Amino acid sequence: MRATIVGLPFHDSTIELAHGAGGKASRRLIEGLFLPLLMNPMLAELHDAALLATGHGTLALTTDAFVVRPLRFPGGSIGELAVNGTINDLAVSGARPLALAAAFIVEAGLSSDVLRAEVEALAAAAARAGVPVVTGDTKVVEHGKADGLYIVTTGLGFVDPRLRLGSGFVQPGDRVLVSGPIGDHGITVLLARGELDLEADLVSDTRPLTPFVDALTATAAPGLRWMRDPTRGGVATALNELARDTGLAVVLEEEAIPVRDAVRGACEVLGLDPLHIANEGQLLVVVAPEWADAALAALRSVPGGQDAACIGTIETHPPGVVTVTTAYGGRRVVDMLVGDPLPRIC
């Protein structure tokens, strides 16, 4: 497991949108400002959830803020996203969610019908996941100060004792799996804003990842090494963090990575890499090679996971770097997201 953080210096004079994009700027902000002031062993792990040992098992605790614009988009809304996103942070930590807390920051002047619709969406998502919302808070701020509605959700869960997950367990030869096509959520939200002369038949992939994790745990628990939901910064940023934490190489096969034609086309027009686009319902898994086939079959057995694929391998060289082998046999470096091409997408 990760024991220390190699802090990045933070000398930026102002906070910009890129500091919340999940890429290099976010990492500098966290490691250069937050960690030195809040440092403790659990926070230093920088996991999606903090793991708290108790006399009756290990608890997982996580919190997340949702500021997506627009509030509603094809396939979901901020209320649904606020539940799924927090449940997924618990799921990829190996924890089964027990309860949620929800805080609403409402801008004065927001239609009560809009607020009711988002609370209904949040309640429906929590009911589908079987996780109750047990406490919460409401604040109303001046008109023009909150872009309608922000939601903060906190989740608590128990870690499955069968799982031992973390970058420290990843070894050369392990396989990298993804549960389905990448980039749907980020491109869907971008197009929903109507600011670009682009159209595509896309919906967000927002959903709870617990069915995927349950299937993996039931069939391949001893082989599971590491899991992430590649949200802000996409697959590229999540795997760069893994490469950096382990000092190992992640080698991807471009042709094996599932990407819908609509996402690929939008990315080509906008000059974006699908590996950098946010997802809200896909799971990245590193699994021991002897368990890879069973894990892939488990992912494909879950509704929505039929396009799951093995997209790469953990290797020793080049250390700490993510590369992708192209369809033409070349190899290019895939860096962590720089800047913020798609702000406010979750």
mmCIF file with all atom_site columns, N, CA and C in Angstrom, residues 16-22 65-73 77-78 81 105 107 144-151 185-193 195 232-233 278 280 337 339-346:
data_model
loop_
_atom_site.group_PDB
_atom_site.id
_atom_site.type_symbol
_atom_site.label_atom_id
_atom_site.label_alt_id
_atom_site.label_comp_id
_atom_site.label_asym_id
_atom_site.label_entity_id
_atom_site.label_seq_id
_atom_site.pdbx_PDB_ins_code
_atom_site.Cartn_x
_atom_site.Cartn_y
_atom_site.Cartn_z
_atom_site.occupancy
_atom_site.B_iso_or_equiv
_atom_site.pdbx_formal_charge
_atom_site.auth_seq_id
_atom_site.auth_comp_id
_atom_site.auth_asym_id
_atom_site.auth_atom_id
_atom_site.pdbx_PDB_model_num
ATOM 1   N N  . GLU A 1 16  ? -8.346  27.929 -10.677 1.00 0.00 ? 16  GLU A N  1
ATOM 2   C CA . GLU A 1 16  ? -9.004  27.931 -11.978 1.00 0.00 ? 16  GLU A CA 1
ATOM 3   C C  . GLU A 1 16  ? -9.803  26.640 -12.162 1.00 0.00 ? 16  GLU A C  1
ATOM 4   N N  . LEU A 1 17  ? -10.611 26.587 -13.226 1.00 0.00 ? 17  LEU A N  1
ATOM 5   C CA . LEU A 1 17  ? -11.413 25.399 -13.488 1.00 0.00 ? 17  LEU A CA 1
ATOM 6   C C  . LEU A 1 17  ? -10.549 24.146 -13.614 1.00 0.00 ? 17  LEU A C  1
ATOM 7   N N  . ALA A 1 18  ? -9.360  24.296 -14.162 1.00 0.00 ? 18  ALA A N  1
ATOM 8   C CA . ALA A 1 18  ? -8.479  23.131 -14.340 1.00 0.00 ? 18  ALA A CA 1
ATOM 9   C C  . ALA A 1 18  ? -8.126  22.468 -13.008 1.00 0.00 ? 18  ALA A C  1
ATOM 10  N N  . HIS A 1 19  ? -8.152  23.227 -11.903 1.00 0.00 ? 19  HIS A N  1
ATOM 11  C CA . HIS A 1 19  ? -7.846  22.636 -10.599 1.00 0.00 ? 19  HIS A CA 1
ATOM 12  C C  . HIS A 1 19  ? -8.913  21.654 -10.145 1.00 0.00 ? 19  HIS A C  1
ATOM 13  N N  . GLY A 1 20  ? -10.071 21.667 -10.800 1.00 0.00 ? 20  GLY A N  1
ATOM 14  C CA . GLY A 1 20  ? -11.122 20.724 -10.447 1.00 0.00 ? 20  GLY A CA 1
ATOM 15  C C  . GLY A 1 20  ? -11.369 19.676 -11.508 1.00 0.00 ? 20  GLY A C  1
ATOM 16  N N  . ALA A 1 21  ? -10.452 19.555 -12.476 1.00 0.00 ? 21  ALA A N  1
ATOM 17  C CA . ALA A 1 21  ? -10.680 18.665 -13.609 1.00 0.00 ? 21  ALA A CA 1
ATOM 18  C C  . ALA A 1 21  ? -10.201 17.243 -13.370 1.00 0.00 ? 21  ALA A C  1
ATOM 19  N N  . GLY A 1 22  ? -9.488  17.014 -12.278 1.00 0.00 ? 22  GLY A N  1
ATOM 20  C CA . GLY A 1 22  ? -9.026  15.664 -11.987 1.00 0.00 ? 22  GLY A CA 1
ATOM 21  C C  . GLY A 1 22  ? -7.695  15.314 -12.610 1.00 0.00 ? 22  GLY A C  1
ATOM 22  N N  . ALA A 1 65  ? -18.835 16.137 -4.308  1.00 0.00 ? 65  ALA A N  1
ATOM 23  C CA . ALA A 1 65  ? -19.697 17.280 -4.644  1.00 0.00 ? 65  ALA A CA 1
ATOM 24  C C  . ALA A 1 65  ? -20.038 17.227 -6.127  1.00 0.00 ? 65  ALA A C  1
ATOM 25  N N  . PHE A 1 66  ? -21.298 17.553 -6.459  1.00 0.00 ? 66  PHE A N  1
ATOM 26  C CA . PHE A 1 66  ? -21.765 17.462 -7.846  1.00 0.00 ? 66  PHE A CA 1
ATOM 27  C C  . PHE A 1 66  ? -22.244 18.836 -8.304  1.00 0.00 ? 66  PHE A C  1
ATOM 28  N N  . VAL A 1 67  ? -21.622 19.323 -9.406  1.00 0.00 ? 67  VAL A N  1
ATOM 29  C CA . VAL A 1 67  ? -21.872 20.682 -9.888  1.00 0.00 ? 67  VAL A CA 1
ATOM 30  C C  . VAL A 1 67  ? -22.141 20.669 -11.393 1.00 0.00 ? 67  VAL A C  1
ATOM 31  N N  . VAL A 1 68  ? -22.660 19.547 -11.905 1.00 0.00 ? 68  VAL A N  1
ATOM 32  C CA . VAL A 1 68  ? -22.800 19.372 -13.346 1.00 0.00 ? 68  VAL A CA 1
ATOM 33  C C  . VAL A 1 68  ? -23.710 20.444 -13.957 1.00 0.00 ? 68  VAL A C  1
ATOM 34  N N  . ARG A 1 69  ? -23.364 20.850 -15.189 1.00 0.00 ? 69  ARG A N  1
ATOM 35  C CA . ARG A 1 69  ? -24.184 21.789 -15.952 1.00 0.00 ? 69  ARG A CA 1
ATOM 36  C C  . ARG A 1 69  ? -24.389 21.255 -17.355 1.00 0.00 ? 69  ARG A C  1
ATOM 37  N N  . PRO A 1 70  ? -25.616 21.087 -17.855 1.00 0.00 ? 70  PRO A N  1
ATOM 38  C CA . PRO A 1 70  ? -26.912 21.391 -17.244 1.00 0.00 ? 70  PRO A CA 1
ATOM 39  C C  . PRO A 1 70  ? -27.296 20.371 -16.166 1.00 0.00 ? 70  PRO A C  1
ATOM 40  N N  . LEU A 1 71  ? -28.350 20.728 -15.384 1.00 0.00 ? 71  LEU A N  1
ATOM 41  C CA . LEU A 1 71  ? -28.763 19.833 -14.312 1.00 0.00 ? 71  LEU A CA 1
ATOM 42  C C  . LEU A 1 71  ? -29.304 18.523 -14.853 1.00 0.00 ? 71  LEU A C  1
ATOM 43  N N  . ARG A 1 72  ? -29.940 18.563 -16.030 1.00 0.00 ? 72  ARG A N  1
ATOM 44  C CA . ARG A 1 72  ? -30.478 17.352 -16.672 1.00 0.00 ? 72  ARG A CA 1
ATOM 45  C C  . ARG A 1 72  ? -29.804 17.162 -18.018 1.00 0.00 ? 72  ARG A C  1
ATOM 46  N N  . PHE A 1 73  ? -29.515 15.913 -18.376 1.00 0.00 ? 73  PHE A N  1
ATOM 47  C CA . PHE A 1 73  ? -28.848 15.588 -19.631 1.00 0.00 ? 73  PHE A CA 1
ATOM 48  C C  . PHE A 1 73  ? -29.336 14.216 -20.067 1.00 0.00 ? 73  PHE A C  1
ATOM 49  N N  . SER A 1 77  ? -29.291 12.945 -14.510 1.00 0.00 ? 77  SER A N  1
ATOM 50  C CA . SER A 1 77  ? -29.408 14.303 -13.974 1.00 0.00 ? 77  SER A CA 1
ATOM 51  C C  . SER A 1 77  ? -28.530 14.391 -12.735 1.00 0.00 ? 77  SER A C  1
ATOM 52  N N  . ILE A 1 78  ? -28.442 15.603 -12.186 1.00 0.00 ? 78  ILE A N  1
ATOM 53  C CA . ILE A 1 78  ? -27.553 15.808 -11.035 1.00 0.00 ? 78  ILE A CA 1
ATOM 54  C C  . ILE A 1 78  ? -27.988 14.970 -9.831  1.00 0.00 ? 78  ILE A C  1
ATOM 55  N N  . LEU A 1 81  ? -26.878 11.395 -10.478 1.00 0.00 ? 81  LEU A N  1
ATOM 56  C CA . LEU A 1 81  ? -25.413 11.379 -10.474 1.00 0.00 ? 81  LEU A CA 1
ATOM 57  C C  . LEU A 1 81  ? -24.858 11.439 -9.047  1.00 0.00 ? 81  LEU A C  1
ATOM 58  N N  . ILE A 1 105 ? -27.284 22.628 -1.960  1.00 0.00 ? 105 ILE A N  1
ATOM 59  C CA . ILE A 1 105 ? -26.989 24.059 -2.000  1.00 0.00 ? 105 ILE A CA 1
ATOM 60  C C  . ILE A 1 105 ? -27.824 24.623 -3.140  1.00 0.00 ? 105 ILE A C  1
ATOM 61  N N  . GLU A 1 107 ? -29.793 27.709 -5.237  1.00 0.00 ? 107 GLU A N  1
ATOM 62  C CA . GLU A 1 107 ? -29.733 29.136 -5.576  1.00 0.00 ? 107 GLU A CA 1
ATOM 63  C C  . GLU A 1 107 ? -31.139 29.734 -5.475  1.00 0.00 ? 107 GLU A C  1
ATOM 64  N N  . GLY A 1 144 ? -27.623 33.879 -8.469  1.00 0.00 ? 144 GLY A N  1
ATOM 65  C CA . GLY A 1 144 ? -26.393 34.101 -9.222  1.00 0.00 ? 144 GLY A CA 1
ATOM 66  C C  . GLY A 1 144 ? -25.157 33.507 -8.573  1.00 0.00 ? 144 GLY A C  1
ATOM 67  N N  . LYS A 1 145 ? -25.329 32.814 -7.419  1.00 0.00 ? 145 LYS A N  1
ATOM 68  C CA . LYS A 1 145 ? -24.164 32.320 -6.688  1.00 0.00 ? 145 LYS A CA 1
ATOM 69  C C  . LYS A 1 145 ? -23.991 30.801 -6.772  1.00 0.00 ? 145 LYS A C  1
ATOM 70  N N  . ALA A 1 146 ? -24.946 30.068 -7.383  1.00 0.00 ? 146 ALA A N  1
ATOM 71  C CA . ALA A 1 146 ? -24.817 28.597 -7.340  1.00 0.00 ? 146 ALA A CA 1
ATOM 72  C C  . ALA A 1 146 ? -25.261 27.913 -8.628  1.00 0.00 ? 146 ALA A C  1
ATOM 73  N N  . ASP A 1 147 ? -25.546 28.665 -9.680  1.00 0.00 ? 147 ASP A N  1
ATOM 74  C CA . ASP A 1 147 ? -25.916 28.050 -10.952 1.00 0.00 ? 147 ASP A CA 1
ATOM 75  C C  . ASP A 1 147 ? -27.055 27.049 -10.788 1.00 0.00 ? 147 ASP A C  1
ATOM 76  N N  . GLY A 1 148 ? -28.041 27.403 -9.947  1.00 0.00 ? 148 GLY A N  1
ATOM 77  C CA . GLY A 1 148 ? -29.208 26.550 -9.782  1.00 0.00 ? 148 GLY A CA 1
ATOM 78  C C  . GLY A 1 148 ? -29.121 25.651 -8.574  1.00 0.00 ? 148 GLY A C  1
ATOM 79  N N  . LEU A 1 149 ? -28.293 24.601 -8.675  1.00 0.00 ? 149 LEU A N  1
ATOM 80  C CA . LEU A 1 149 ? -28.281 23.583 -7.619  1.00 0.00 ? 149 LEU A CA 1
ATOM 81  C C  . LEU A 1 149 ? -26.949 22.839 -7.603  1.00 0.00 ? 149 LEU A C  1
ATOM 82  N N  . TYR A 1 150 ? -26.378 22.710 -6.433  1.00 0.00 ? 150 TYR A N  1
ATOM 83  C CA . TYR A 1 150 ? -25.248 21.810 -6.203  1.00 0.00 ? 150 TYR A CA 1
ATOM 84  C C  . TYR A 1 150 ? -25.681 20.780 -5.157  1.00 0.00 ? 150 TYR A C  1
ATOM 85  N N  . ILE A 1 151 ? -25.143 19.586 -5.255  1.00 0.00 ? 151 ILE A N  1
ATOM 86  C CA . ILE A 1 151 ? -25.452 18.528 -4.282  1.00 0.00 ? 151 ILE A CA 1
ATOM 87  C C  . ILE A 1 151 ? -24.145 17.904 -3.790  1.00 0.00 ? 151 ILE A C  1
ATOM 88  N N  . HIS A 1 185 ? -20.308 9.649  -20.933 1.00 0.00 ? 185 HIS A N  1
ATOM 89  C CA . HIS A 1 185 ? -20.846 10.684 -20.046 1.00 0.00 ? 185 HIS A CA 1
ATOM 90  C C  . HIS A 1 185 ? -20.317 12.073 -20.410 1.00 0.00 ? 185 HIS A C  1
ATOM 91  N N  . GLY A 1 186 ? -19.014 12.211 -20.519 1.00 0.00 ? 186 GLY A N  1
ATOM 92  C CA . GLY A 1 186 ? -18.432 13.527 -20.776 1.00 0.00 ? 186 GLY A CA 1
ATOM 93  C C  . GLY A 1 186 ? -18.925 14.142 -22.069 1.00 0.00 ? 186 GLY A C  1
ATOM 94  N N  . ILE A 1 187 ? -18.964 13.355 -23.135 1.00 0.00 ? 187 ILE A N  1
ATOM 95  C CA . ILE A 1 187 ? -19.408 13.893 -24.426 1.00 0.00 ? 187 ILE A CA 1
ATOM 96  C C  . ILE A 1 187 ? -20.913 14.179 -24.395 1.00 0.00 ? 187 ILE A C  1
ATOM 97  N N  . THR A 1 188 ? -21.698 13.335 -23.716 1.00 0.00 ? 188 THR A N  1
ATOM 98  C CA . THR A 1 188 ? -23.147 13.578 -23.619 1.00 0.00 ? 188 THR A CA 1
ATOM 99  C C  . THR A 1 188 ? -23.429 14.907 -22.928 1.00 0.00 ? 188 THR A C  1
ATOM 100 N N  . VAL A 1 189 ? -22.775 15.172 -21.806 1.00 0.00 ? 189 VAL A N  1
ATOM 101 C CA . VAL A 1 189 ? -23.000 16.436 -21.083 1.00 0.00 ? 189 VAL A CA 1
ATOM 102 C C  . VAL A 1 189 ? -22.540 17.622 -21.921 1.00 0.00 ? 189 VAL A C  1
ATOM 103 N N  . LEU A 1 190 ? -21.411 17.473 -22.586 1.00 0.00 ? 190 LEU A N  1
ATOM 104 C CA . LEU A 1 190 ? -20.913 18.565 -23.433 1.00 0.00 ? 190 LEU A CA 1
ATOM 105 C C  . LEU A 1 190 ? -21.938 18.909 -24.515 1.00 0.00 ? 190 LEU A C  1
ATOM 106 N N  . LEU A 1 191 ? -22.475 17.893 -25.197 1.00 0.00 ? 191 LEU A N  1
ATOM 107 C CA . LEU A 1 191 ? -23.437 18.140 -26.271 1.00 0.00 ? 191 LEU A CA 1
ATOM 108 C C  . LEU A 1 191 ? -24.751 18.680 -25.731 1.00 0.00 ? 191 LEU A C  1
ATOM 109 N N  . ALA A 1 192 ? -25.137 18.285 -24.508 1.00 0.00 ? 192 ALA A N  1
ATOM 110 C CA . ALA A 1 192 ? -26.396 18.741 -23.913 1.00 0.00 ? 192 ALA A CA 1
ATOM 111 C C  . ALA A 1 192 ? -26.389 20.244 -23.652 1.00 0.00 ? 192 ALA A C  1
ATOM 112 N N  . ARG A 1 193 ? -25.229 20.855 -23.589 1.00 0.00 ? 193 ARG A N  1
ATOM 113 C CA . ARG A 1 193 ? -25.160 22.297 -23.358 1.00 0.00 ? 193 ARG A CA 1
ATOM 114 C C  . ARG A 1 193 ? -25.565 23.097 -24.586 1.00 0.00 ? 193 ARG A C  1
ATOM 115 N N  . GLU A 1 195 ? -23.842 24.225 -26.978 1.00 0.00 ? 195 GLU A N  1
ATOM 116 C CA . GLU A 1 195 ? -22.908 25.298 -27.339 1.00 0.00 ? 195 GLU A CA 1
ATOM 117 C C  . GLU A 1 195 ? -22.107 24.967 -28.588 1.00 0.00 ? 195 GLU A C  1
ATOM 118 N N  . ARG A 1 232 ? -13.548 12.174 -13.655 1.00 0.00 ? 232 ARG A N  1
ATOM 119 C CA . ARG A 1 232 ? -12.812 13.313 -14.208 1.00 0.00 ? 232 ARG A CA 1
ATOM 120 C C  . ARG A 1 232 ? -11.394 12.896 -14.596 1.00 0.00 ? 232 ARG A C  1
ATOM 121 N N  . GLY A 1 233 ? -10.970 13.302 -15.772 1.00 0.00 ? 233 GLY A N  1
ATOM 122 C CA . GLY A 1 233 ? -9.649  12.913 -16.258 1.00 0.00 ? 233 GLY A CA 1
ATOM 123 C C  . GLY A 1 233 ? -9.649  11.595 -17.003 1.00 0.00 ? 233 GLY A C  1
ATOM 124 N N  . ALA A 1 278 ? -14.502 11.908 -19.261 1.00 0.00 ? 278 ALA A N  1
ATOM 125 C CA . ALA A 1 278 ? -15.054 11.356 -18.019 1.00 0.00 ? 278 ALA A CA 1
ATOM 126 C C  . ALA A 1 278 ? -16.114 10.291 -18.286 1.00 0.00 ? 278 ALA A C  1
ATOM 127 N N  . GLU A 1 280 ? -19.115 7.886  -15.932 1.00 0.00 ? 280 GLU A N  1
ATOM 128 C CA . GLU A 1 280 ? -19.800 7.816  -14.637 1.00 0.00 ? 280 GLU A CA 1
ATOM 129 C C  . GLU A 1 280 ? -20.396 6.433  -14.374 1.00 0.00 ? 280 GLU A C  1
ATOM 130 N N  . LEU A 1 337 ? -4.411  14.010 -17.744 1.00 0.00 ? 337 LEU A N  1
ATOM 131 C CA . LEU A 1 337 ? -5.109  15.157 -18.307 1.00 0.00 ? 337 LEU A CA 1
ATOM 132 C C  . LEU A 1 337 ? -4.429  16.456 -17.872 1.00 0.00 ? 337 LEU A C  1
ATOM 133 N N  . GLY A 1 339 ? -5.033  20.642 -18.042 1.00 0.00 ? 339 GLY A N  1
ATOM 134 C CA . GLY A 1 339 ? -6.071  21.623 -18.320 1.00 0.00 ? 339 GLY A CA 1
ATOM 135 C C  . GLY A 1 339 ? -7.451  21.053 -18.050 1.00 0.00 ? 339 GLY A C  1
ATOM 136 N N  . ASP A 1 340 ? -8.487  21.667 -18.622 1.00 0.00 ? 340 ASP A N  1
ATOM 137 C CA . ASP A 1 340 ? -9.866  21.257 -18.348 1.00 0.00 ? 340 ASP A CA 1
ATOM 138 C C  . ASP A 1 340 ? -10.704 21.434 -19.607 1.00 0.00 ? 340 ASP A C  1
ATOM 139 N N  . PRO A 1 341 ? -10.636 20.462 -20.544 1.00 0.00 ? 341 PRO A N  1
ATOM 140 C CA . PRO A 1 341 ? -11.385 20.617 -21.792 1.00 0.00 ? 341 PRO A CA 1
ATOM 141 C C  . PRO A 1 341 ? -12.888 20.525 -21.603 1.00 0.00 ? 341 PRO A C  1
ATOM 142 N N  . LEU A 1 342 ? -13.361 19.829 -20.540 1.00 0.00 ? 342 LEU A N  1
ATOM 143 C CA . LEU A 1 342 ? -14.798 19.640 -20.321 1.00 0.00 ? 342 LEU A CA 1
ATOM 144 C C  . LEU A 1 342 ? -15.134 19.951 -18.863 1.00 0.00 ? 342 LEU A C  1
ATOM 145 N N  . PRO A 1 343 ? -15.260 21.236 -18.487 1.00 0.00 ? 343 PRO A N  1
ATOM 146 C CA . PRO A 1 343 ? -15.548 21.559 -17.091 1.00 0.00 ? 343 PRO A CA 1
ATOM 147 C C  . PRO A 1 343 ? -16.994 21.260 -16.713 1.00 0.00 ? 343 PRO A C  1
ATOM 148 N N  . ARG A 1 344 ? -17.231 21.087 -15.409 1.00 0.00 ? 344 ARG A N  1
ATOM 149 C CA . ARG A 1 344 ? -18.570 20.933 -14.838 1.00 0.00 ? 344 ARG A CA 1
ATOM 150 C C  . ARG A 1 344 ? -19.331 19.749 -15.441 1.00 0.00 ? 344 ARG A C  1
ATOM 151 N N  . ILE A 1 345 ? -18.698 18.570 -15.514 1.00 0.00 ? 345 ILE A N  1
ATOM 152 C CA . ILE A 1 345 ? -19.359 17.416 -16.116 1.00 0.00 ? 345 ILE A CA 1
ATOM 153 C C  . ILE A 1 345 ? -19.809 16.399 -15.068 1.00 0.00 ? 345 ILE A C  1
ATOM 154 N N  . CYS A 1 346 ? -19.574 16.694 -13.780 1.00 0.00 ? 346 CYS A N  1
ATOM 155 C CA . CYS A 1 346 ? -20.057 15.796 -12.746 1.00 0.00 ? 346 CYS A CA 1
ATOM 156 C C  . CYS A 1 346 ? -20.271 16.577 -11.463 1.00 0.00 ? 346 CYS A C  1
#
